[in-house]
Coordinates of C-alpha atoms and ligand atoms in Angstrom, one line a residue:
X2 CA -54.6 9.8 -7.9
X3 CA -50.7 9.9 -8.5
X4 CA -48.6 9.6 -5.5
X5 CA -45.4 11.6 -5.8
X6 CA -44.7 12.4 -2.4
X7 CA -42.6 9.0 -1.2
X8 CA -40.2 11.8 1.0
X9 CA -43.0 12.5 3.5
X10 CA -43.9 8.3 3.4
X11 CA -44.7 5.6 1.2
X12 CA -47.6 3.2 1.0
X13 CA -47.3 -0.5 2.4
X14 CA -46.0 -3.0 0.2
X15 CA -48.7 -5.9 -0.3
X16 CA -45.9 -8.2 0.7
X17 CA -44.9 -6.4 4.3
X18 CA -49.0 -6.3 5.1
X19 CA -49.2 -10.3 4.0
X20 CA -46.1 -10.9 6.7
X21 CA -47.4 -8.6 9.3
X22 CA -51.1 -9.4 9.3
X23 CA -50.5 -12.7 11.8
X24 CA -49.1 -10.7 14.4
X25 CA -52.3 -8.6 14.7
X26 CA -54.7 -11.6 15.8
X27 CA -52.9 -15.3 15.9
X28 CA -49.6 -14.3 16.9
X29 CA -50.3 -11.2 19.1
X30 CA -48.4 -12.9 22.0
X31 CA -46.3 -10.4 24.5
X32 CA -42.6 -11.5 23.3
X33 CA -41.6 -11.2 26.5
X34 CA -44.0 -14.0 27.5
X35 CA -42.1 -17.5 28.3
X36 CA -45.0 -19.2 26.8
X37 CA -44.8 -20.4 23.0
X38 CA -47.1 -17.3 21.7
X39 CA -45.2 -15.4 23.4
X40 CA -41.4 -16.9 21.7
X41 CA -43.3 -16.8 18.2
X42 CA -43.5 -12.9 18.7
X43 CA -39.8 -13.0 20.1
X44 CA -38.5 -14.9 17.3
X45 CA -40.4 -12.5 14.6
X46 CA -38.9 -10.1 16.3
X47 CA -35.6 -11.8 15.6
X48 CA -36.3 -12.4 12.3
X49 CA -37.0 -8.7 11.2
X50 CA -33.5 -7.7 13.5
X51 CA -31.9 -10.2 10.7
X52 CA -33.4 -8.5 7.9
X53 CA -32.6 -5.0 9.1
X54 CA -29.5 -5.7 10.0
X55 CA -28.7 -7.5 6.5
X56 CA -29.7 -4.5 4.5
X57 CA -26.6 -1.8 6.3
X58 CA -24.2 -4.6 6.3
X59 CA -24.3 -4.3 10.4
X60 CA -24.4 -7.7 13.1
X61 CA -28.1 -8.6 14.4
X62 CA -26.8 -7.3 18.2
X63 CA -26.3 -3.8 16.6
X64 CA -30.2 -3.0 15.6
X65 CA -32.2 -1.7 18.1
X66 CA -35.8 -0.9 17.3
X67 CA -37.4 2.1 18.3
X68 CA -40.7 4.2 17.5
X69 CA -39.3 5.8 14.0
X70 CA -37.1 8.2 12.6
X71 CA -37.4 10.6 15.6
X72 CA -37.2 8.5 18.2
X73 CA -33.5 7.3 17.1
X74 CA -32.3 10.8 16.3
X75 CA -33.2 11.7 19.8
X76 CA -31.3 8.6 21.3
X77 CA -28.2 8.9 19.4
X78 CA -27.6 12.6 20.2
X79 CA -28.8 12.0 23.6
X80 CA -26.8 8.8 23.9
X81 CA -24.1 10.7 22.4
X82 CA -23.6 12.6 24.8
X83 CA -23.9 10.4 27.9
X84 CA -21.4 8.2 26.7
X85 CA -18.4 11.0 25.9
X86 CA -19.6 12.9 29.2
X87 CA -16.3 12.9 30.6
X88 CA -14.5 14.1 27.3
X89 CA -16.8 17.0 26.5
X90 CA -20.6 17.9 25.2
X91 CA -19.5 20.0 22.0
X92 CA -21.9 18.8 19.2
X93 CA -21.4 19.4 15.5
X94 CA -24.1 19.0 13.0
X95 CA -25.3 20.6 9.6
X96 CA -27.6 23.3 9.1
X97 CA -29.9 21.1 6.9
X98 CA -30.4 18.5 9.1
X99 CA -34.2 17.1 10.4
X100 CA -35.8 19.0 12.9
X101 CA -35.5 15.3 14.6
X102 CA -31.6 16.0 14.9
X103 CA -32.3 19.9 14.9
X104 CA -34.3 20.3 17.6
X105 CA -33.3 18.2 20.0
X106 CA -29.9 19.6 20.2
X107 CA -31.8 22.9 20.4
X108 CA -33.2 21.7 23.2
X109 CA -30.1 20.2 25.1
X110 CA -28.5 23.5 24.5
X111 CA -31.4 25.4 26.4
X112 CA -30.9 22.6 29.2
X113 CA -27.3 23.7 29.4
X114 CA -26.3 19.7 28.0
X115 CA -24.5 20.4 25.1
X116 CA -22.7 23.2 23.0
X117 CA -23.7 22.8 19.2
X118 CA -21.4 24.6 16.0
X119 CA -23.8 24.3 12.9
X120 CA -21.5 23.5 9.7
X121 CA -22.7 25.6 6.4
X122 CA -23.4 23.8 3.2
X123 CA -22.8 25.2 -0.6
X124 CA -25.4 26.0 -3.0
X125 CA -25.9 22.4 -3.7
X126 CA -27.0 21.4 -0.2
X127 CA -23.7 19.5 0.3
X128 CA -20.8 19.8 3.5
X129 CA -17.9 20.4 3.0
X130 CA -15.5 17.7 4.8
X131 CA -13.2 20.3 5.1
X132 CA -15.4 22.7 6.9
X133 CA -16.4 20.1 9.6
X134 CA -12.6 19.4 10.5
X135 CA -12.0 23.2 10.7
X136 CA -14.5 23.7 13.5
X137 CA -13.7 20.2 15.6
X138 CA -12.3 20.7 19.1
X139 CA -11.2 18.9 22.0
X140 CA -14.5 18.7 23.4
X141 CA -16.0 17.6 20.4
X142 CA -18.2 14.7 21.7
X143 CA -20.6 14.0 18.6
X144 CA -21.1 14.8 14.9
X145 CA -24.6 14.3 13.5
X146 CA -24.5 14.4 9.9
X147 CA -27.4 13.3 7.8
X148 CA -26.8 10.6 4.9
X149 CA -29.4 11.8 2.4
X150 CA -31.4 15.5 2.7
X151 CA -35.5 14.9 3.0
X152 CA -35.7 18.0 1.0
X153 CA -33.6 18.3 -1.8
X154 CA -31.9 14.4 -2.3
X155 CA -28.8 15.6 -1.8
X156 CA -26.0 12.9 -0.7
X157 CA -23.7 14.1 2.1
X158 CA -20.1 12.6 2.1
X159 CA -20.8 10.8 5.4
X160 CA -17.4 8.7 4.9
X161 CA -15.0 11.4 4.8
X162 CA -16.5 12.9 7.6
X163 CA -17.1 9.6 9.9
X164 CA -13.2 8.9 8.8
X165 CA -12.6 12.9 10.7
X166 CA -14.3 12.0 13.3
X167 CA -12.3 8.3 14.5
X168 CA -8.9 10.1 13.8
X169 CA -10.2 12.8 17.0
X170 CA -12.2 10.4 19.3
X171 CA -15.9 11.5 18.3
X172 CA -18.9 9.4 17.7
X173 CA -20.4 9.8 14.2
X174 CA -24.1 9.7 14.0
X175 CA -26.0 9.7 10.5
X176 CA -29.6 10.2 10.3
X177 CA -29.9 7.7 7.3
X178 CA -33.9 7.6 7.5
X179 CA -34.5 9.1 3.9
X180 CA -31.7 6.9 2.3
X181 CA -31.8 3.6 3.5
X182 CA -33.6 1.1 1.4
X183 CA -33.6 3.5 -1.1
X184 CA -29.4 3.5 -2.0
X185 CA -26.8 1.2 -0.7
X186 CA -26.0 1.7 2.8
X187 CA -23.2 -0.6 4.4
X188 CA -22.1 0.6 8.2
X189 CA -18.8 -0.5 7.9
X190 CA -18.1 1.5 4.4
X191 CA -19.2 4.3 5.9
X192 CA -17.5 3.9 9.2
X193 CA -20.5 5.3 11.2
X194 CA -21.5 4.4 14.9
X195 CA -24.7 4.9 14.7
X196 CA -27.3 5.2 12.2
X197 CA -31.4 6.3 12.0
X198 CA -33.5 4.3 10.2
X199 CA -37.6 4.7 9.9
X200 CA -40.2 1.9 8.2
X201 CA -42.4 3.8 6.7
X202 CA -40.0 5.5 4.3
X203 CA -39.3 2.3 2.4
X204 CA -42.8 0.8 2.1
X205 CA -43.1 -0.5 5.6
X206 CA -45.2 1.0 8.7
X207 CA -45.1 4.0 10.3
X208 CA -44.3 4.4 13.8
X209 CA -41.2 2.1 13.8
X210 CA -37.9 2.7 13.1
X211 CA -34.3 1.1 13.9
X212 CA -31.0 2.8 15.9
X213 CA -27.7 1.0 14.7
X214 CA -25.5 1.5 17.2
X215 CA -22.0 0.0 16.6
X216 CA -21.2 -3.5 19.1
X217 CA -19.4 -2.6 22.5
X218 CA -20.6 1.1 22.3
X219 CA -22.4 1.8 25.8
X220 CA -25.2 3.3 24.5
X221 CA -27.8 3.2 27.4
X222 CA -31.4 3.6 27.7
X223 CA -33.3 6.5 26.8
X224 CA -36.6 5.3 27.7
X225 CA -36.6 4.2 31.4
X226 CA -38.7 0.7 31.6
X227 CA -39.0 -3.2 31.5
X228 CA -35.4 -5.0 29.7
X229 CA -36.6 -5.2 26.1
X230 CA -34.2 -4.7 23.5
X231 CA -31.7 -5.9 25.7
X232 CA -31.8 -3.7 28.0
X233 CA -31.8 -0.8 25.7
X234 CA -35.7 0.2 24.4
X235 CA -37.8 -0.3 27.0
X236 CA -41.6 -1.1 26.1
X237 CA -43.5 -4.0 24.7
X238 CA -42.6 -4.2 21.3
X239 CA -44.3 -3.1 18.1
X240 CA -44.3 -6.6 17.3
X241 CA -46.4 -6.4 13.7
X242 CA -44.5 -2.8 12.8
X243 CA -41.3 -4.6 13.7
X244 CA -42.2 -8.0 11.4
X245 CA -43.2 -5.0 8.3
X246 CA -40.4 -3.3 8.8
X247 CA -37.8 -6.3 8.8
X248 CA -39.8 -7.5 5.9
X249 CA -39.7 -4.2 4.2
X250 CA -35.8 -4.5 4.8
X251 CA -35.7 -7.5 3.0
X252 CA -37.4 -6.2 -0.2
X253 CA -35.8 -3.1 -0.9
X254 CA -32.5 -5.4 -0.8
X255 CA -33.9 -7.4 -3.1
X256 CA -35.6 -4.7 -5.7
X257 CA -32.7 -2.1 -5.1
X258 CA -30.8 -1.9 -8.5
X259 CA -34.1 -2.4 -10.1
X260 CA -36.0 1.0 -8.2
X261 CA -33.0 2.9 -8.5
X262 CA -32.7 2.5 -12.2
X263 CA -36.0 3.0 -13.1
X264 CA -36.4 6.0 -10.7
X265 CA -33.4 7.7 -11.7
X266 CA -34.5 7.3 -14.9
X267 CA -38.0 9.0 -14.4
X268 CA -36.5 12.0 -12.1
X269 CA -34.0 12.9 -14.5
X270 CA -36.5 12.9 -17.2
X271 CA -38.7 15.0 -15.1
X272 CA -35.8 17.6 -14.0
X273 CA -35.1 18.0 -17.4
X274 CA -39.0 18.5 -18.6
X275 CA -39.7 21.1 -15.7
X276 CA -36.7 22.8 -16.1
X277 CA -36.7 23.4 -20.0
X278 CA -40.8 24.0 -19.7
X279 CA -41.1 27.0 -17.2
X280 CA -39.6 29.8 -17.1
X281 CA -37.2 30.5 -14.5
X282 CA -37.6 26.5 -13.1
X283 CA -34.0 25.8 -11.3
X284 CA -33.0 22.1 -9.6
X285 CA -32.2 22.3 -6.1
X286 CA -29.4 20.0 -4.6
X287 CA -27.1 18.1 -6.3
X288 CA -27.4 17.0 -10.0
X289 CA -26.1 13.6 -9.5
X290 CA -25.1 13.0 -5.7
X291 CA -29.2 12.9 -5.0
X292 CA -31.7 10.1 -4.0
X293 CA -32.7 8.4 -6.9
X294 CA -36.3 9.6 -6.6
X295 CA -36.0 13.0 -5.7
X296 CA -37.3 15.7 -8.0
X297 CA -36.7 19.2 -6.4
X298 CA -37.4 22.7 -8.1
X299 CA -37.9 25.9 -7.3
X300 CA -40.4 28.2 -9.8
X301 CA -39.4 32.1 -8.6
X302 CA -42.6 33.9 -8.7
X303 CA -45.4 31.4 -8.0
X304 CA -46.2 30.3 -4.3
X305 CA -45.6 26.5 -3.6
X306 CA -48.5 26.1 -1.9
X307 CA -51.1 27.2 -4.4
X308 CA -49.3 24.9 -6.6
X309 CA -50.1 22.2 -4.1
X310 CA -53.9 23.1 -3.6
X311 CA -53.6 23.1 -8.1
X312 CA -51.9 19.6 -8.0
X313 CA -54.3 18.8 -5.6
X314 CA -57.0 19.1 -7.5
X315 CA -56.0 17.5 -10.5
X316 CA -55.2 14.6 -7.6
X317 CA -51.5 14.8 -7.9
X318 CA -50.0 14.6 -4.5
X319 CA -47.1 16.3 -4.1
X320 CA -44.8 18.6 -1.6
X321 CA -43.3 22.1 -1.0
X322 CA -40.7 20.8 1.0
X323 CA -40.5 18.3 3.9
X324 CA -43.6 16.6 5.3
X325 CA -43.3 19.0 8.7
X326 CA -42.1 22.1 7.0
X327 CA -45.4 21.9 4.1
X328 CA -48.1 23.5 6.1
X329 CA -46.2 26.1 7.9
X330 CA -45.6 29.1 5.7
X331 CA -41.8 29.1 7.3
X332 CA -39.4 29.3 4.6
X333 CA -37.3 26.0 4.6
X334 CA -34.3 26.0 6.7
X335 CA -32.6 23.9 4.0
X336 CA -33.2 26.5 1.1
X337 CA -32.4 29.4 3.3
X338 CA -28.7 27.3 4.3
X339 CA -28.4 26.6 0.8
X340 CA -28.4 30.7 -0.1
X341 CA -32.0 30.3 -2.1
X342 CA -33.5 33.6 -1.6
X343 CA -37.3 34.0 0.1
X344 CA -39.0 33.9 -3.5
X345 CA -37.3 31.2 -4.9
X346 CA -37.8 29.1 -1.6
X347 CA -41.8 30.0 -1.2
X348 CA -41.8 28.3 -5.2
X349 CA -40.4 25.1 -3.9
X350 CA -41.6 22.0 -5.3
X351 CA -40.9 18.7 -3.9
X352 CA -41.8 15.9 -6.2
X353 CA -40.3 12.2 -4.8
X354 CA -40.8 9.1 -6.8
X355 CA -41.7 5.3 -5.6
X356 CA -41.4 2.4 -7.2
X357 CA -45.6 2.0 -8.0
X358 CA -45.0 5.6 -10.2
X359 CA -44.6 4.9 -13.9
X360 CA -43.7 7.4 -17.0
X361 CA -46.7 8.4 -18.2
X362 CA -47.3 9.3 -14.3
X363 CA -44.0 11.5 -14.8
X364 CA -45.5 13.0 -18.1
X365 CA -48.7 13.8 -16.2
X366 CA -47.3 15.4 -13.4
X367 CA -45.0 17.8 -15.8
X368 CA -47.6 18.6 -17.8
X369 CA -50.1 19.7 -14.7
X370 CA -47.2 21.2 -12.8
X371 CA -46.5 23.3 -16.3
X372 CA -49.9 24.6 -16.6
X373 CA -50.6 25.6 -13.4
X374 CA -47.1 27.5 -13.7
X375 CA -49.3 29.0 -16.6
X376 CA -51.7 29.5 -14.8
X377 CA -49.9 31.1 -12.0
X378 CA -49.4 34.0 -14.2
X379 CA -45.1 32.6 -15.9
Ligands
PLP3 N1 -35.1 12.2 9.6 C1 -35.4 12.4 8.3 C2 -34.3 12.8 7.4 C3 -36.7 12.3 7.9 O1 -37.0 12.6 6.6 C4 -37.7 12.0 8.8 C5 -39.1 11.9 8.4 O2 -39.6 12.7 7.5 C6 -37.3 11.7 10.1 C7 -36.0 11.8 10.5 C8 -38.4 11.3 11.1 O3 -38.7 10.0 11.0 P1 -40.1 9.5 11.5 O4 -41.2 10.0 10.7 O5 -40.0 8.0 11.4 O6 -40.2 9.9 13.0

């Protein structure tokens, strides 16, 4: 099998299982138990708030850990909002965000919570600074702008917009889930309040995830429930997804200029095979400001997902578009805001490299998605 499909998740390192394998049977103590099983679990908890916390540049008292990706996209807009009640509930956000990010403010608009203006992106999937401080108002409460697109790679210029924000009084939120462990992320460069962060995108767990919420913001609650998390997450903790996750923190730090190398070196290779090879084969997102391991096409006039079931079968795993979008034949919202038209976006192809893939992998995968191309009748 080759795994090229690291944007929907990644396996577990052998190093995070190693550290997180106590805390299933010896250490399963509650951390909230006064006992010493029970501060063991505590202080791995600790340990893993250290790691996370190391690897964004933020303090240990600004890492909250929640269920995932999801989970902190829904507190931070939710938070948001509670916190800047009195000034306002006018949202801004991108049209290529998460349905995480997407939905929810759907759904605080049909509760009447919030008013959200959607900010346009260019061919390239990327904002425009410029557009966001056109459309910010006096109300303007929260803008949720994602670091790194789950589809096409592309990096959004989260500074210049975070540096908008502070001069008119609005939180900045970045769902960061895609790019962190994966390029350098540092809070304070970027000037965000809060950030989304999920484990099992950098070779730790699934179902956990941090919320970085900047020191002396009142962010409350969102799940009502014991004090854990200082007060903030209620619920026992996910103490073994919590100890692979802080572990998993650690070792991207570590291996970072080493993946990113390597896996810039195997996506360009790749763009620049698939593109040359079929005919009609275009890059989506940006050529350079894009995740290291991304590889995103579009091949007019074949249908993404019988080049899945293909792949597939030559055990190649790989991806039309997002993990939640594949599946559904609903053109992806990120194509359609990026002006791709219906029959480039149904020939989307989502290929995203780890650090386990190697170059003859690469050469595989262009060689199979080339022939079923051919096959495909280009
Ligand atoms: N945000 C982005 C950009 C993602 O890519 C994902 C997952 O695909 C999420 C949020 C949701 O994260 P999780 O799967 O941890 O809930």
């Amino acid at each position: 099998m080759i795994y090229m499909d690291h944007g929907a998740t990644t396996p577990v390192d052998d190093k995070v299982l190693e550290a997180m394998l106590p805390y299933f049977k010896e250490n399963f103590g509650n951390p909230s138990s006064v006992y010493q099983l029970g501060a063991a679990s505590k202080n791995a908890i600790e340990k893993a708030r250290r790691q996370a916390a190391a690897l964004i540049g933020a303090k240990t008292n600004e890492v909250f850990f929640t269920s995932g990706g999801t989970e902190s996209d829904n507190w931070a807009i939710r938070g948001a909002l509670w916190m800047k009640k009195e000034k306002g509930c006018h949202v801004i956000t991108s049209k290529i965000e998460h349905h995480a990010v997407l939905h929810t403010l759907d759904r605080l608009q049909e509760e009447g919570l919030c008013e959200v203006t959607y900010v346009p992106v260019d061919h390239a999937g990327r904002i425009n600074p410029e557009d966001v401080k056109k459309v910010i108002r006096k109300d303007t409460v929260l803008i949720t702008v994602m670091l790194a697109n789950n589809e096409v790679g592309t990096i959004e210029p989260i500074k210049e917009i975070a540096a908008l924000a502070h001069e008119n009084d609005i939180i900045m939120h970045t769902d960061a889930v895609q790019a962190v462990g994966h390029i350098p992320v540092n809070v304070t460069e970027l000037g965000v309040d809060m950030l989304s962060a999920s484990g099992h995108k950098l070779s730790g767990p699934k179902g956990v995830g941090f919320l970085y919420s900047r020191e002396n913001l009142p962010l409350r609650s969102f799940l009502q429930g014991g004090p854990q998390e200082k007060n903030r997450r209620a619920g026992t903790e996910n103490v073994p997804g919590i100890v692979g996750f802080g572990a998993a923190c650690e070792f991207a730090a570590d291996r970072m200029a080493e993946d990113i190398e390597k896996e810039t070196g195997m996506r360009d290779h790749m763009i620049a095979r698939l593109t040359s090879e079929i005919p009609g084969c275009t890059l989506s997102g940006d050529p350079t400001d894009r995740l290291p391991g991304n590889v995103h096409v579009c091949i007019p006039g074949i249908l993404g997902e019988m080049m899945l079931i293909r792949l597939d079968m030559k055990g190649i795993c790989a991806s039309a578009g997002s993990a939640c979008t594949s599946g559904s034949l609903e053109p992806s919202h990120v194509l359609a805001a990026m002006g791709k038209t219906a029959e480039e976006s149904s020939g989307a192809l989502r290929l995203t490299i780890g650090r386990e893939n190697t170059m003859e992998e690469a050469d595989t995968v262009c060689d199979e998605v080339a022939a079923a191309a051919l096959a495909m009748g280009l």
